[in-house]
mmCIF file of C-alpha atoms in Angstrom:
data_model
loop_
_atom_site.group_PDB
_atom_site.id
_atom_site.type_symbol
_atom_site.label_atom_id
_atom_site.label_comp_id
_atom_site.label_asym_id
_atom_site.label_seq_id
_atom_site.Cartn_x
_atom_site.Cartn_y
_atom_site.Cartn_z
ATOM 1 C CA UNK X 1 2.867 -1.010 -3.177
ATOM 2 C CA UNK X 2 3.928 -4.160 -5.428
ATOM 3 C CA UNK X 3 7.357 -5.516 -4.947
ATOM 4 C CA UNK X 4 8.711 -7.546 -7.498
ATOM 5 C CA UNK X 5 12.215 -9.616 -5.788
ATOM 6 C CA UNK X 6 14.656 -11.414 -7.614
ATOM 7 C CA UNK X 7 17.194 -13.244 -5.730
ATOM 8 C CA UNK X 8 19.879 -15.847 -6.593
ATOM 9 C CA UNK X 9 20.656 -17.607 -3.157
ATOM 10 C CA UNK X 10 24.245 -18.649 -1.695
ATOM 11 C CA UNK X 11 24.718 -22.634 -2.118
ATOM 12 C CA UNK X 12 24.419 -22.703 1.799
ATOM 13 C CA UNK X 13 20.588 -21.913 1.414
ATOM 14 C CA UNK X 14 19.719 -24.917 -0.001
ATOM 15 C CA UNK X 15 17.557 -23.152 -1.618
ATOM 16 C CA UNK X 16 14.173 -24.143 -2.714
ATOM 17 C CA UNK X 17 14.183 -27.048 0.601
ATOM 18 C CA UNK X 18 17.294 -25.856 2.799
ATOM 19 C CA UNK X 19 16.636 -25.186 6.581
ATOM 20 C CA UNK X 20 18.631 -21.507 6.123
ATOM 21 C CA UNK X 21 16.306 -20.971 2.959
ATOM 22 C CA UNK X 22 13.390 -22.258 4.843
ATOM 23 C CA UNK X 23 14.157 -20.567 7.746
ATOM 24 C CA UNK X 24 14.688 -17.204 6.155
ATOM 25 C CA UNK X 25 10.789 -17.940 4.145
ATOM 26 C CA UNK X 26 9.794 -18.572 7.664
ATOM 27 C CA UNK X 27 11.147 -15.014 9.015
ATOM 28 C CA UNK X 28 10.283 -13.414 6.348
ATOM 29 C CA UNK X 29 6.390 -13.927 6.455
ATOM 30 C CA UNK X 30 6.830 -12.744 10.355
ATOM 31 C CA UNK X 31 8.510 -9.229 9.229
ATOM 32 C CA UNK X 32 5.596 -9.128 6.723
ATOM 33 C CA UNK X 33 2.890 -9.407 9.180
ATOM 34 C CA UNK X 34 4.487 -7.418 11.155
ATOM 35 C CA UNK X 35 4.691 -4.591 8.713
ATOM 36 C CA UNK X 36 0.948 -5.520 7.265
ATOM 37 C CA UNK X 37 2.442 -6.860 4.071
ATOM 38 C CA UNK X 38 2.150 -10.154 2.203
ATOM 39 C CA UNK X 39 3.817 -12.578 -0.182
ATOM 40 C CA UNK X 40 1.205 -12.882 -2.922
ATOM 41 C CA UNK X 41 3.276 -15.485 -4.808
ATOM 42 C CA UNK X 42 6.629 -16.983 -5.282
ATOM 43 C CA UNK X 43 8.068 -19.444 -7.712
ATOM 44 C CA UNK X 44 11.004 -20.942 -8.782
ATOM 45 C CA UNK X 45 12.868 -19.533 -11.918
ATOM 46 C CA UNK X 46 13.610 -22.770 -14.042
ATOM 47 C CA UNK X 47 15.950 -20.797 -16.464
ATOM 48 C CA UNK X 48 16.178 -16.791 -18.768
ATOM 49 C CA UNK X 49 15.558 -16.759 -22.233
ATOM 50 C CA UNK X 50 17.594 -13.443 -22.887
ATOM 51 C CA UNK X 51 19.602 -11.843 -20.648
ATOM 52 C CA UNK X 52 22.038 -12.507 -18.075
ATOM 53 C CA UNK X 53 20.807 -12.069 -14.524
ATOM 54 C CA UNK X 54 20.251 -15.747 -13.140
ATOM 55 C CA UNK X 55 18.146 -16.184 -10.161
ATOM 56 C CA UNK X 56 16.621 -18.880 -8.122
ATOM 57 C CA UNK X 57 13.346 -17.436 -7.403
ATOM 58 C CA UNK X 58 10.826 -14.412 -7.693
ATOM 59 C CA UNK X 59 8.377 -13.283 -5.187
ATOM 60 C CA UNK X 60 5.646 -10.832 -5.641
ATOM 61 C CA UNK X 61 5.635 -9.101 -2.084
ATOM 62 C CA UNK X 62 2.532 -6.709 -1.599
ATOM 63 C CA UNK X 63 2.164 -3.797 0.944
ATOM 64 C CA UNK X 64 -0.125 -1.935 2.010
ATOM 65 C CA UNK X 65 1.678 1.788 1.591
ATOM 66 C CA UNK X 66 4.991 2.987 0.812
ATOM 67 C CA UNK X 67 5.445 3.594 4.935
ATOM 68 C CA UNK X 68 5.025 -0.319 5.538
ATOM 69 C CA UNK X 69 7.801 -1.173 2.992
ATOM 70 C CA UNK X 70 10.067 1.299 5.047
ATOM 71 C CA UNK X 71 9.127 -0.040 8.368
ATOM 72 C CA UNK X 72 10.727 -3.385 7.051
ATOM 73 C CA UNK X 73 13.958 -2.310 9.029
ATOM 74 C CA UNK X 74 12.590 -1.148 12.174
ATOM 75 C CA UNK X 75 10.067 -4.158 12.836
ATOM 76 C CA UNK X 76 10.701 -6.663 15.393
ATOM 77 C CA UNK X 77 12.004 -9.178 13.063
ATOM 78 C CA UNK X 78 13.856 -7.298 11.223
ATOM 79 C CA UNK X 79 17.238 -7.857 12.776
ATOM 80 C CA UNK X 80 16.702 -11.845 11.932
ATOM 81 C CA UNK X 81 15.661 -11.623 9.008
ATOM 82 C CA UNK X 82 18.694 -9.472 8.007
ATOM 83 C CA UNK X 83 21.035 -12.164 9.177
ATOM 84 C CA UNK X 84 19.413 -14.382 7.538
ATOM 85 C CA UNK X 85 18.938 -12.958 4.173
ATOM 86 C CA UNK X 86 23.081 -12.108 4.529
ATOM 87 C CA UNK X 87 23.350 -15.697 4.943
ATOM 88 C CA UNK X 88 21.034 -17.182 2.472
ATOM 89 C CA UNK X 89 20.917 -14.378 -0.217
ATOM 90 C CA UNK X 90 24.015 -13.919 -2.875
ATOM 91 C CA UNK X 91 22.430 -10.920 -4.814
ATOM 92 C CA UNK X 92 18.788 -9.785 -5.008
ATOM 93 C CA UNK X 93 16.996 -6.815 -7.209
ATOM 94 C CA UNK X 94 13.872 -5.251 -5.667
ATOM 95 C CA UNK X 95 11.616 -3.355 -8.211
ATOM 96 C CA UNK X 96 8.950 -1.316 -7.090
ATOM 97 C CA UNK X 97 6.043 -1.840 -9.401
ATOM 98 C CA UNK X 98 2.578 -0.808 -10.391
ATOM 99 C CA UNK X 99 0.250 -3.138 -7.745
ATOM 100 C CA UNK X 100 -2.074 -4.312 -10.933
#
């Protein structure tokens, strides 16, 4: 399973060098191990062409099944990195995509 997430952080983030950004990255990768998933890439949007959804960054999250991406919220992190993404994330889309 491919995830495709685009989030526009809260000024409080400091997002792309913030300690709440940072620390939220951090917790992240945990709840991803945890869950056998993986950030394949990330990277900072500079800017949209056409449309109007601005965000701060996409990140290409692979897992290994559909079961591991709904084990996200009853991992061992996953309390954290709920509080954290509340505090560090203003709005965020999540697209399931085809993994190639």
């Amino acid at each position: 399973v491919f995830m495709l997430n685009l989030n526009k952080y809260r000024s409080e983030a400091g997002f792309p060098d913030g300690e709440l950004y940072l620390n939220y990255m951090s917790v992240l990768d945990t709840l991803l191990q945890e869950v056998g998933g993986r950030i394949l890439w990330r990277t900072t949007v500079l800017g949209q062409i056409v449309g109007a959804q601005v965000i701060d960054e996409a990140i290409g999250i692979w897992y290994p099944s559909h079961q591991s991406f709904l084990n996200l919220m009853s991992a061992p992190t996953s309390v954290e990195n709920m509080r954290l993404r509340t505090l560090a994330v203003e709005h965020a889309d999540l697209h399931r995509c085809h993994p190639y």
